[in-house]
Amino acid sequence: DIQLTQSPSFLSASVGDRVTITCRASQGISIFLAWYQQKPGKAPKVLIYSASALQSGVPSRFSGSGSGTEFTLTITNLQPEDFATYYCQQLRSYPLTFGGGTKVEIK
Amino acid sequence: EVLLLESGGGLVQPGGSLRLSCAASGFTFSDYAMNWVRQAPGKGLEWVAHISGSGTETKYADSVRGRFVIFGDRSTSTLFLQMNSLRGEDTATYYCAKRRRDGYNSDLEYWGQGTLVAVSS
């Protein structure tokens, strides 16, 4: 199985900050990685797919990069509505796996 | 507009069975793969099962293989998850999700609101 390691698991930041979350895969997954945002009590929603493609309707302050085993999600100019938990997911092979999550909280 | 509406969750005793449903609308059901994902209380996301648009290919997480069955009814555009031999560790909110494409490697583009399954005596 492909393991995904997200870091950090917790992040404290202020409105306007630039935030970077890393997801490392235990083996190469090409660009088959997605990023999801989840708010308390809500279903996850996709932000980024194919490592760097921005989902329709998602603000351009969200961006993704990487390929192979190392990926990043960057949020520039952090907004109040961005405080949430973020997960990466590999779609290279079954079983599909998620990273452990990164909770972004207000400093 | 794509809508996914799960139902069927509830309290069940260990060893019992439950069938979850996910009513899909806003897209041609047989053209897209569908998945189930779960989330234990206070925990992260866990992928559970996959079914292709045609229904001919299914995949399962090791933790549920042999106990859970994913299937779909194209006539009603409904996805199901039959859960047997339930254990305490199956307690979670279960989400159905539509893949972006029917083929491999596509992400979970749309999600339902989830249904809670609690396994306890």
Coordinates of N, CA and C in Angstrom, one line a residue:
Chain A
D1 N 0.8 -1.2 0.0 CA 0.0 0.0 0.0 C 0.9 1.3 0.0
I2 N 0.4 2.3 -0.6 CA 1.1 3.6 -0.7 C 0.7 4.4 0.5
Q3 N 1.8 4.8 1.3 CA 1.5 5.6 2.5 C 1.8 7.0 2.2
L4 N 0.9 7.9 2.7 CA 1.1 9.4 2.5 C 1.3 10.0 3.9
T5 N 2.4 10.8 3.9 CA 2.8 11.4 5.2 C 2.6 12.9 5.0
Q6 N 1.7 13.5 5.7 CA 1.4 15.0 5.7 C 2.2 15.7 6.8
S7 N 2.7 16.8 6.5 CA 3.3 17.7 7.5 C 3.1 19.1 7.2
P8 N 2.9 19.9 8.3 CA 2.7 19.5 9.6 C 1.3 18.9 9.9
S9 N 1.1 18.3 11.0 CA -0.3 17.8 11.3 C -1.1 18.9 11.9
F10 N -0.5 20.0 12.4 CA -1.2 21.1 12.9 C -0.4 22.4 12.6
L11 N -1.2 23.4 12.2 CA -0.5 24.6 11.8 C -1.3 25.8 12.4
S12 N -0.7 26.7 13.0 CA -1.3 27.9 13.5 C -0.9 29.1 12.6
A13 N -1.8 29.9 12.1 CA -1.5 30.9 11.2 C -2.4 32.1 11.3
S14 N -2.0 33.2 10.7 CA -2.9 34.4 10.8 C -3.4 34.7 9.4
V15 N -4.5 35.5 9.5 CA -5.1 35.9 8.2 C -4.1 36.7 7.4
G16 N -4.0 36.4 6.1 CA -3.0 37.1 5.3 C -1.7 36.3 5.1
D17 N -1.5 35.3 6.0 CA -0.3 34.5 5.9 C -0.2 33.6 4.6
R18 N 1.0 33.2 4.3 CA 1.2 32.2 3.3 C 1.4 30.9 4.0
V19 N 0.7 29.8 3.6 CA 0.8 28.5 4.3 C 1.2 27.4 3.3
T20 N 2.1 26.6 3.7 CA 2.5 25.4 2.8 C 2.3 24.1 3.6
I21 N 1.6 23.2 3.0 CA 1.5 21.9 3.5 C 2.1 20.9 2.6
T22 N 2.8 19.9 3.2 CA 3.6 18.9 2.4 C 2.9 17.5 2.5
C23 N 3.0 16.8 1.4 CA 2.5 15.4 1.4 C 3.5 14.6 0.7
R24 N 4.1 13.6 1.4 CA 5.1 12.7 0.9 C 4.5 11.3 0.7
A25 N 4.7 10.7 -0.5 CA 4.3 9.4 -0.8 C 5.4 8.4 -0.6
S26 N 5.1 7.2 -0.2 CA 6.1 6.2 0.1 C 6.6 5.6 -1.2
Q27 N 6.0 5.8 -2.3 CA 6.5 5.4 -3.6 C 6.0 6.4 -4.6
G28 N 6.6 6.4 -5.8 CA 6.2 7.4 -6.8 C 4.7 7.2 -7.3
I29 N 4.0 8.3 -7.3 CA 2.6 8.3 -7.7 C 2.3 9.2 -8.9
S30 N 3.4 9.6 -9.6 CA 3.2 10.5 -10.8 C 2.5 11.8 -10.3
I31 N 1.5 12.2 -10.9 CA 0.8 13.4 -10.5 C -0.6 13.0 -10.0
F32 N -0.8 11.7 -9.6 CA -2.1 11.3 -9.2 C -2.4 11.6 -7.7
L33 N -2.5 12.8 -7.4 CA -2.7 13.3 -6.1 C -3.8 14.4 -6.0
A34 N -4.6 14.4 -5.1 CA -5.6 15.4 -4.9 C -5.5 16.0 -3.5
W35 N -6.0 17.2 -3.3 CA -6.1 17.9 -2.0 C -7.5 18.2 -1.7
Y36 N -7.9 17.9 -0.5 CA -9.3 18.2 0.0 C -9.3 19.1 1.2
Q37 N -10.3 19.9 1.3 CA -10.5 20.7 2.5 C -11.8 20.2 3.2
Q38 N -11.7 20.1 4.5 CA -12.9 19.7 5.3 C -13.1 20.6 6.5
K39 N -14.3 21.1 6.6 CA -14.6 22.0 7.7 C -15.5 21.1 8.7
P40 N -15.5 21.5 10.0 CA -16.2 20.6 11.0 C -17.6 20.4 10.6
G41 N -18.0 19.1 10.7 CA -19.4 18.7 10.4 C -19.8 18.7 9.0
K42 N -18.8 18.9 8.1 CA -19.1 19.0 6.7 C -18.3 17.9 5.9
A43 N -18.8 17.6 4.7 CA -18.1 16.7 3.8 C -16.8 17.4 3.3
P44 N -15.8 16.6 3.0 CA -14.6 17.2 2.3 C -15.0 17.7 0.9
K45 N -14.2 18.7 0.4 CA -14.4 19.1 -0.9 C -13.1 19.2 -1.6
V46 N -13.0 18.9 -2.9 CA -11.7 18.9 -3.6 C -11.3 20.3 -3.9
L47 N -10.0 20.6 -3.7 CA -9.4 21.8 -4.0 C -8.6 21.7 -5.3
I48 N -7.7 20.7 -5.3 CA -6.7 20.5 -6.3 C -6.8 19.0 -6.7
Y49 N -6.7 18.8 -8.0 CA -6.6 17.4 -8.5 C -5.4 17.3 -9.5
S50 N -5.0 16.1 -9.8 CA -3.9 15.9 -10.7 C -2.7 16.8 -10.2
A51 N -2.5 16.8 -8.9 CA -1.4 17.5 -8.3 C -1.4 19.0 -8.3
S52 N -1.9 19.6 -9.5 CA -1.8 21.0 -9.6 C -3.0 21.7 -10.3
A53 N -4.0 20.9 -10.7 CA -5.2 21.5 -11.3 C -6.1 22.0 -10.3
L54 N -6.5 23.3 -10.5 CA -7.4 23.9 -9.5 C -8.9 23.6 -9.9
Q55 N -9.6 23.1 -8.9 CA -11.0 22.7 -9.1 C -11.8 24.0 -9.4
S56 N -12.7 23.9 -10.3 CA -13.6 25.0 -10.6 C -14.3 25.6 -9.4
G57 N -14.2 26.9 -9.3 CA -14.9 27.6 -8.2 C -14.0 27.8 -7.0
V58 N -12.8 27.1 -7.0 CA -11.9 27.3 -5.8 C -11.0 28.5 -6.0
P59 N -10.9 29.4 -5.0 CA -10.1 30.6 -5.2 C -8.7 30.3 -5.6
S60 N -8.1 31.2 -6.4 CA -6.8 31.1 -7.0 C -5.7 31.2 -5.9
R61 N -6.0 31.6 -4.7 CA -5.0 31.6 -3.6 C -4.6 30.2 -3.2
F62 N -5.3 29.2 -3.7 CA -4.9 27.8 -3.5 C -4.1 27.3 -4.7
S63 N -3.0 26.7 -4.4 CA -2.2 26.1 -5.5 C -1.6 24.8 -5.1
G64 N -1.3 23.9 -6.0 CA -0.7 22.6 -5.7 C 0.5 22.4 -6.7
S65 N 1.5 21.7 -6.2 CA 2.6 21.4 -7.0 C 3.2 20.0 -6.6
G66 N 4.1 19.6 -7.5 CA 4.8 18.3 -7.1 C 4.5 17.2 -8.1
S67 N 5.3 16.2 -8.0 CA 5.1 14.9 -8.8 C 6.0 13.9 -8.2
G68 N 5.7 12.6 -8.4 CA 6.5 11.6 -7.9 C 6.2 11.3 -6.5
T69 N 7.0 11.7 -5.5 CA 6.8 11.4 -4.1 C 6.6 12.7 -3.2
E70 N 6.8 13.8 -3.7 CA 6.7 15.0 -2.9 C 5.7 16.1 -3.5
F71 N 4.8 16.5 -2.7 CA 3.7 17.4 -3.2 C 3.5 18.5 -2.1
T72 N 3.1 19.6 -2.6 CA 2.8 20.7 -1.7 C 1.4 21.4 -2.0
L73 N 0.7 21.8 -1.0 CA -0.5 22.6 -1.1 C -0.1 24.0 -0.5
T74 N -0.2 25.0 -1.3 CA 0.1 26.4 -0.8 C -1.2 27.2 -0.8
I75 N -1.4 27.9 0.3 CA -2.5 28.9 0.4 C -1.8 30.3 0.6
T76 N -2.0 31.2 -0.3 CA -1.5 32.5 -0.2 C -2.6 33.4 0.4
N77 N -2.2 34.4 1.2 CA -3.2 35.4 1.7 C -4.3 34.6 2.4
L78 N -4.0 33.9 3.4 CA -4.9 33.0 4.1 C -6.2 33.9 4.6
Q79 N -7.3 33.3 4.3 CA -8.6 34.0 4.6 C -9.3 33.3 5.8
P80 N -10.2 34.0 6.5 CA -10.9 33.4 7.7 C -11.6 32.0 7.3
E81 N -12.1 32.0 6.1 CA -12.8 30.8 5.7 C -11.9 29.6 5.3
D82 N -10.6 29.8 5.3 CA -9.6 28.8 5.0 C -9.2 28.0 6.2
F83 N -9.6 28.4 7.4 CA -9.3 27.6 8.6 C -10.1 26.3 8.6
A84 N -9.4 25.2 8.4 CA -10.1 23.9 8.2 C -9.0 22.8 8.3
T85 N -9.4 21.6 8.0 CA -8.4 20.5 7.9 C -8.2 20.1 6.5
Y86 N -7.0 19.9 6.1 CA -6.7 19.6 4.7 C -6.1 18.2 4.6
Y87 N -6.5 17.4 3.6 CA -6.1 16.1 3.4 C -5.5 15.9 1.9
C88 N -4.5 15.2 1.8 CA -4.0 14.7 0.5 C -4.5 13.3 0.3
Q89 N -4.7 12.9 -1.0 CA -5.1 11.5 -1.3 C -4.4 11.1 -2.6
Q90 N -3.9 9.9 -2.6 CA -3.2 9.3 -3.8 C -4.2 8.5 -4.5
L91 N -4.2 8.6 -5.9 CA -5.1 7.9 -6.7 C -4.3 7.1 -7.7
R92 N -3.1 6.8 -7.4 CA -2.2 6.0 -8.3 C -2.6 4.5 -8.3
S93 N -2.9 4.0 -7.1 CA -3.2 2.5 -7.0 C -4.1 2.2 -5.8
Y94 N -4.8 1.1 -5.9 CA -5.6 0.7 -4.8 C -4.8 -0.1 -3.8
P95 N -5.1 0.0 -2.5 CA -6.2 0.9 -1.9 C -5.8 2.3 -2.0
L96 N -6.8 3.2 -2.4 CA -6.6 4.6 -2.3 C -6.3 5.0 -0.9
T97 N -5.4 5.9 -0.7 CA -5.1 6.3 0.7 C -5.0 7.8 0.9
F98 N -5.3 8.2 2.1 CA -5.3 9.6 2.5 C -4.1 9.9 3.4
G99 N -3.6 11.1 3.4 CA -2.7 11.5 4.4 C -3.5 11.7 5.7
G100 N -2.7 11.9 6.8 CA -3.3 12.0 8.1 C -4.0 13.3 8.4
G101 N -3.9 14.3 7.5 CA -4.6 15.6 7.7 C -3.7 16.7 8.3
T102 N -4.0 17.9 7.9 CA -3.3 19.1 8.5 C -4.4 20.0 9.0
K103 N -4.5 20.3 10.2 CA -5.5 21.2 10.8 C -4.8 22.6 10.8
V104 N -5.5 23.5 10.1 CA -5.0 24.9 10.1 C -5.9 25.7 11.0
E105 N -5.3 26.3 12.0 CA -6.1 27.1 13.0 C -5.6 28.5 13.0
I106 N -6.4 29.3 13.6 CA -6.2 30.8 13.7 C -5.2 31.0 14.8
K107 N -4.1 31.8 14.5 CA -3.2 32.1 15.6 C -3.7 33.3 16.4
Chain B
E1 N -27.1 20.1 -11.6 CA -26.3 20.1 -10.3 C -26.2 18.6 -9.8
V2 N -25.0 18.2 -9.5 CA -24.7 16.9 -8.9 C -25.2 16.9 -7.5
L3 N -26.0 15.9 -7.1 CA -26.4 15.7 -5.7 C -26.2 14.3 -5.3
L4 N -25.7 14.1 -4.2 CA -25.5 12.7 -3.6 C -26.1 12.8 -2.2
L5 N -27.1 11.9 -2.0 CA -27.8 11.9 -0.7 C -27.7 10.5 -0.1
E6 N -26.9 10.4 1.0 CA -26.8 9.1 1.7 C -27.9 8.9 2.7
S7 N -28.2 7.6 3.0 CA -29.2 7.3 4.0 C -28.9 5.9 4.5
G8 N -29.6 5.5 5.6 CA -29.4 4.1 6.0 C -28.5 3.9 7.2
G9 N -27.9 5.0 7.7 CA -27.1 4.8 8.9 C -27.9 4.7 10.1
G10 N -27.2 4.3 11.2 CA -27.9 4.1 12.5 C -27.1 3.3 13.4
L11 N -27.7 2.9 14.5 CA -27.1 2.1 15.6 C -27.3 0.6 15.3
V12 N -26.2 -0.1 15.3 CA -26.3 -1.6 15.1 C -25.4 -2.3 16.0
Q13 N -25.8 -3.5 16.4 CA -25.0 -4.3 17.3 C -23.8 -4.9 16.6
P14 N -22.7 -5.2 17.4 CA -21.6 -5.9 16.7 C -22.0 -7.2 16.1
G15 N -21.5 -7.5 14.9 CA -21.9 -8.7 14.2 C -23.1 -8.5 13.3
G16 N -23.8 -7.3 13.5 CA -25.0 -7.1 12.7 C -24.7 -6.6 11.3
S17 N -25.7 -6.3 10.6 CA -25.6 -5.8 9.2 C -26.4 -4.5 9.0
L18 N -26.0 -3.8 8.0 CA -26.6 -2.5 7.6 C -26.4 -2.3 6.1
R19 N -27.4 -1.7 5.5 CA -27.2 -1.3 4.1 C -27.3 0.2 3.9
L20 N -26.3 0.8 3.4 CA -26.3 2.3 3.2 C -26.7 2.5 1.7
S21 N -27.4 3.6 1.5 CA -27.8 4.0 0.2 C -27.3 5.4 -0.1
C22 N -27.1 5.6 -1.4 CA -26.7 7.0 -1.9 C -27.4 7.3 -3.2
A23 N -28.4 8.1 -3.1 CA -29.2 8.5 -4.2 C -28.5 9.6 -5.0
A24 N -28.2 9.3 -6.2 CA -27.4 10.2 -7.1 C -28.3 10.9 -8.1
S25 N -28.0 12.2 -8.4 CA -28.7 12.9 -9.4 C -27.8 13.9 -10.0
G26 N -28.2 14.4 -11.2 CA -27.5 15.5 -11.9 C -26.4 15.0 -12.8
F27 N -26.3 13.7 -13.0 CA -25.3 13.1 -13.9 C -25.8 11.7 -14.3
T28 N -25.2 11.2 -15.4 CA -25.5 9.9 -15.8 C -24.7 8.8 -15.0
F29 N -25.5 8.2 -14.1 CA -24.9 7.3 -13.1 C -23.9 6.3 -13.7
S30 N -24.2 5.7 -14.8 CA -23.4 4.6 -15.3 C -22.1 5.1 -16.0
D31 N -22.0 6.4 -16.1 CA -20.8 7.0 -16.8 C -19.6 7.3 -15.8
Y32 N -19.9 7.1 -14.5 CA -18.9 7.5 -13.6 C -18.7 6.5 -12.5
A33 N -17.4 6.4 -12.1 CA -17.1 5.5 -10.9 C -17.6 6.2 -9.6
M34 N -17.9 5.4 -8.7 CA -18.4 5.9 -7.4 C -17.6 5.2 -6.2
N35 N -17.4 5.9 -5.2 CA -16.7 5.3 -4.0 C -17.4 5.6 -2.7
W36 N -17.0 4.8 -1.7 CA -17.4 5.1 -0.3 C -16.1 5.5 0.5
V37 N -16.2 6.5 1.3 CA -15.1 6.9 2.2 C -15.8 7.1 3.6
R38 N -15.0 6.7 4.6 CA -15.5 6.9 6.0 C -14.6 7.7 6.9
Q39 N -15.2 8.1 7.9 CA -14.4 8.9 8.9 C -14.9 8.6 10.3
A40 N -14.0 8.0 11.1 CA -14.4 7.7 12.5 C -14.4 9.0 13.2
P41 N -15.2 9.1 14.3 CA -15.3 10.3 15.1 C -13.9 10.9 15.5
G42 N -13.7 12.1 15.1 CA -12.4 12.8 15.4 C -11.2 12.3 14.7
K43 N -11.4 11.5 13.7 CA -10.3 10.9 13.0 C -10.2 11.4 11.5
G44 N -9.2 10.9 10.8 CA -9.1 11.2 9.4 C -9.9 10.4 8.5
L45 N -9.7 10.7 7.2 CA -10.5 10.0 6.1 C -9.9 8.7 5.8
E46 N -10.8 7.7 5.6 CA -10.4 6.3 5.2 C -11.2 5.9 3.9
W47 N -10.5 5.6 2.9 CA -11.2 5.1 1.7 C -11.7 3.7 1.9
V48 N -12.9 3.4 1.5 CA -13.6 2.1 1.8 C -13.7 1.2 0.6
A49 N -14.3 1.8 -0.5 CA -14.7 0.9 -1.6 C -14.9 1.7 -2.9
H50 N -14.7 1.0 -4.0 CA -14.8 1.7 -5.4 C -15.6 0.7 -6.3
I51 N -16.4 1.4 -7.1 CA -17.1 0.6 -8.2 C -17.1 1.4 -9.5
S52 N -16.8 0.7 -10.6 CA -16.8 1.4 -11.8 C -18.2 1.7 -12.3
G53 N -18.3 2.6 -13.3 CA -19.6 3.0 -13.8 C -20.4 1.8 -14.3
S54 N -19.8 0.9 -14.9 CA -20.5 -0.3 -15.4 C -20.9 -1.3 -14.3
G55 N -20.2 -1.1 -13.2 CA -20.5 -2.0 -12.1 C -19.6 -3.3 -12.1
T56 N -18.8 -3.4 -13.2 CA -18.1 -4.7 -13.3 C -16.8 -4.8 -12.5
E57 N -16.3 -3.6 -12.1 CA -15.0 -3.6 -11.3 C -15.3 -3.0 -9.9
T58 N -14.9 -3.8 -8.9 CA -15.0 -3.3 -7.5 C -13.6 -3.4 -6.9
K59 N -13.3 -2.6 -5.9 CA -12.1 -2.6 -5.1 C -12.5 -2.3 -3.7
Y60 N -11.8 -2.9 -2.7 CA -12.1 -2.7 -1.3 C -10.8 -2.4 -0.5
A61 N -11.0 -1.7 0.6 CA -9.9 -1.6 1.6 C -9.8 -2.9 2.3
D62 N -8.6 -3.2 2.7 CA -8.3 -4.5 3.4 C -9.2 -4.6 4.6
S63 N -9.5 -3.5 5.3 CA -10.2 -3.5 6.6 C -11.7 -4.0 6.4
V64 N -12.2 -3.9 5.2 CA -13.6 -4.3 4.9 C -13.8 -5.4 3.9
R65 N -12.7 -5.8 3.3 CA -12.9 -6.8 2.2 C -13.4 -8.1 2.8
G66 N -14.4 -8.7 2.2 CA -15.1 -9.9 2.7 C -16.2 -9.6 3.6
R67 N -16.4 -8.4 4.1 CA -17.5 -8.1 4.9 C -18.5 -7.0 4.3
F68 N -17.9 -6.1 3.5 CA -18.7 -5.1 2.8 C -18.8 -5.4 1.3
V69 N -19.9 -5.0 0.7 CA -20.1 -5.1 -0.7 C -20.6 -3.8 -1.3
I70 N -20.0 -3.3 -2.3 CA -20.4 -2.1 -3.0 C -21.2 -2.5 -4.3
F71 N -22.3 -1.9 -4.5 CA -23.0 -2.2 -5.8 C -23.9 -1.0 -6.1
G72 N -24.4 -1.0 -7.3 CA -25.2 0.1 -7.7 C -26.4 -0.4 -8.5
D73 N -27.4 0.4 -8.5 CA -28.6 0.2 -9.3 C -28.8 1.3 -10.3
R74 N -28.5 1.0 -11.6 CA -28.5 2.0 -12.6 C -29.9 2.5 -12.9
S75 N -30.9 1.7 -12.7 CA -32.2 2.1 -13.0 C -32.7 3.2 -12.1
T76 N -32.1 3.2 -10.8 CA -32.6 4.2 -9.9 C -31.4 5.2 -9.6
S77 N -30.3 5.0 -10.2 CA -29.1 5.9 -9.9 C -28.8 5.9 -8.4
T78 N -28.7 4.7 -7.9 CA -28.5 4.6 -6.4 C -27.3 3.7 -6.2
L79 N -26.4 4.2 -5.3 CA -25.2 3.4 -4.9 C -25.5 2.8 -3.5
F80 N -25.0 1.6 -3.3 CA -25.2 0.9 -2.0 C -23.9 0.5 -1.4
L81 N -24.0 0.3 -0.1 CA -22.9 -0.4 0.6 C -23.5 -1.3 1.6
Q82 N -23.4 -2.6 1.3 CA -23.9 -3.6 2.2 C -22.8 -4.0 3.2
M83 N -23.1 -3.7 4.5 CA -22.1 -3.9 5.5 C -22.5 -5.1 6.4
N84 N -21.7 -6.1 6.5 CA -22.0 -7.3 7.3 C -20.9 -7.5 8.3
S85 N -21.2 -8.3 9.3 CA -20.3 -8.6 10.4 C -19.6 -7.3 10.9
L86 N -20.5 -6.4 11.3 CA -20.0 -5.1 11.7 C -19.2 -5.2 13.0
R87 N -18.2 -4.3 13.1 CA -17.4 -4.2 14.3 C -17.4 -2.8 14.9
G88 N -16.9 -2.7 16.1 CA -16.8 -1.4 16.7 C -16.0 -0.4 15.9
E89 N -15.0 -0.9 15.3 CA -14.1 0.0 14.5 C -14.7 0.4 13.2
D90 N -15.9 -0.1 12.8 CA -16.6 0.4 11.7 C -17.4 1.7 12.0
T91 N -17.5 2.0 13.2 CA -18.2 3.2 13.6 C -17.6 4.4 12.9
A92 N -18.4 5.2 12.2 CA -17.9 6.3 11.4 C -19.0 7.0 10.6
T93 N -18.7 8.1 10.1 CA -19.6 8.8 9.1 C -19.2 8.2 7.8
Y94 N -20.1 7.7 7.0 CA -19.8 7.2 5.7 C -20.3 8.2 4.6
Y95 N -19.4 8.5 3.7 CA -19.7 9.4 2.6 C -19.6 8.6 1.3
C96 N -20.6 8.9 0.4 CA -20.5 8.4 -1.0 C -19.9 9.6 -1.8
A97 N -19.1 9.2 -2.8 CA -18.4 10.2 -3.6 C -18.4 9.8 -5.0
K98 N -18.6 10.8 -5.9 CA -18.5 10.5 -7.4 C -17.1 10.8 -7.8
R99 N -16.5 9.9 -8.5 CA -15.2 10.1 -9.1 C -15.3 11.1 -10.3
R100 N -14.2 11.8 -10.6 CA -14.2 12.7 -11.7 C -14.5 12.1 -13.1
R101 N -13.9 10.8 -13.2 CA -14.0 10.1 -14.4 C -14.3 8.6 -14.0
D102 N -14.6 7.8 -15.0 CA -14.9 6.4 -14.8 C -13.6 5.6 -14.7
G103 N -12.5 6.2 -15.3 CA -11.3 5.5 -15.4 C -10.4 5.6 -14.1
Y104 N -9.2 5.0 -14.2 CA -8.3 5.1 -13.0 C -7.9 6.5 -12.8
N105 N -7.4 6.7 -11.6 CA -6.6 7.8 -11.2 C -7.4 9.1 -11.0
S106 N -8.7 9.1 -11.1 CA -9.4 10.3 -10.9 C -9.8 10.6 -9.5
D107 N -9.9 11.8 -9.1 CA -10.2 12.2 -7.7 C -11.7 12.1 -7.4
L108 N -12.1 12.4 -6.2 CA -13.4 12.4 -5.7 C -14.0 13.8 -5.8
E109 N -14.7 14.0 -6.9 CA -15.1 15.4 -7.3 C -16.3 15.9 -6.5
Y110 N -17.2 15.0 -6.2 CA -18.4 15.4 -5.5 C -18.7 14.4 -4.3
W111 N -19.1 14.9 -3.2 CA -19.3 14.1 -2.0 C -20.8 14.4 -1.5
G112 N -21.3 13.3 -0.9 CA -22.6 13.5 -0.2 C -22.3 14.1 1.2
Q113 N -23.4 14.3 2.0 CA -23.3 14.9 3.3 C -22.9 13.9 4.4
G114 N -23.0 12.6 4.1 CA -22.6 11.6 5.0 C -23.7 11.0 5.8
T115 N -23.6 9.8 6.3 CA -24.5 9.1 7.1 C -23.7 8.4 8.2
L116 N -24.2 8.5 9.5 CA -23.5 8.0 10.6 C -23.9 6.6 11.0
V117 N -22.8 5.8 11.1 CA -23.0 4.4 11.5 C -22.4 4.2 12.8
A118 N -23.1 3.7 13.8 CA -22.6 3.4 15.1 C -22.7 2.0 15.5
V119 N -21.6 1.3 15.7 CA -21.7 -0.1 16.1 C -21.4 -0.3 17.6
S120 N -22.4 -0.7 18.3 CA -22.3 -0.8 19.7 C -23.4 -1.7 20.3
S121 N -23.0 -2.3 21.4 CA -24.0 -3.2 22.1 C -24.7 -2.4 23.2

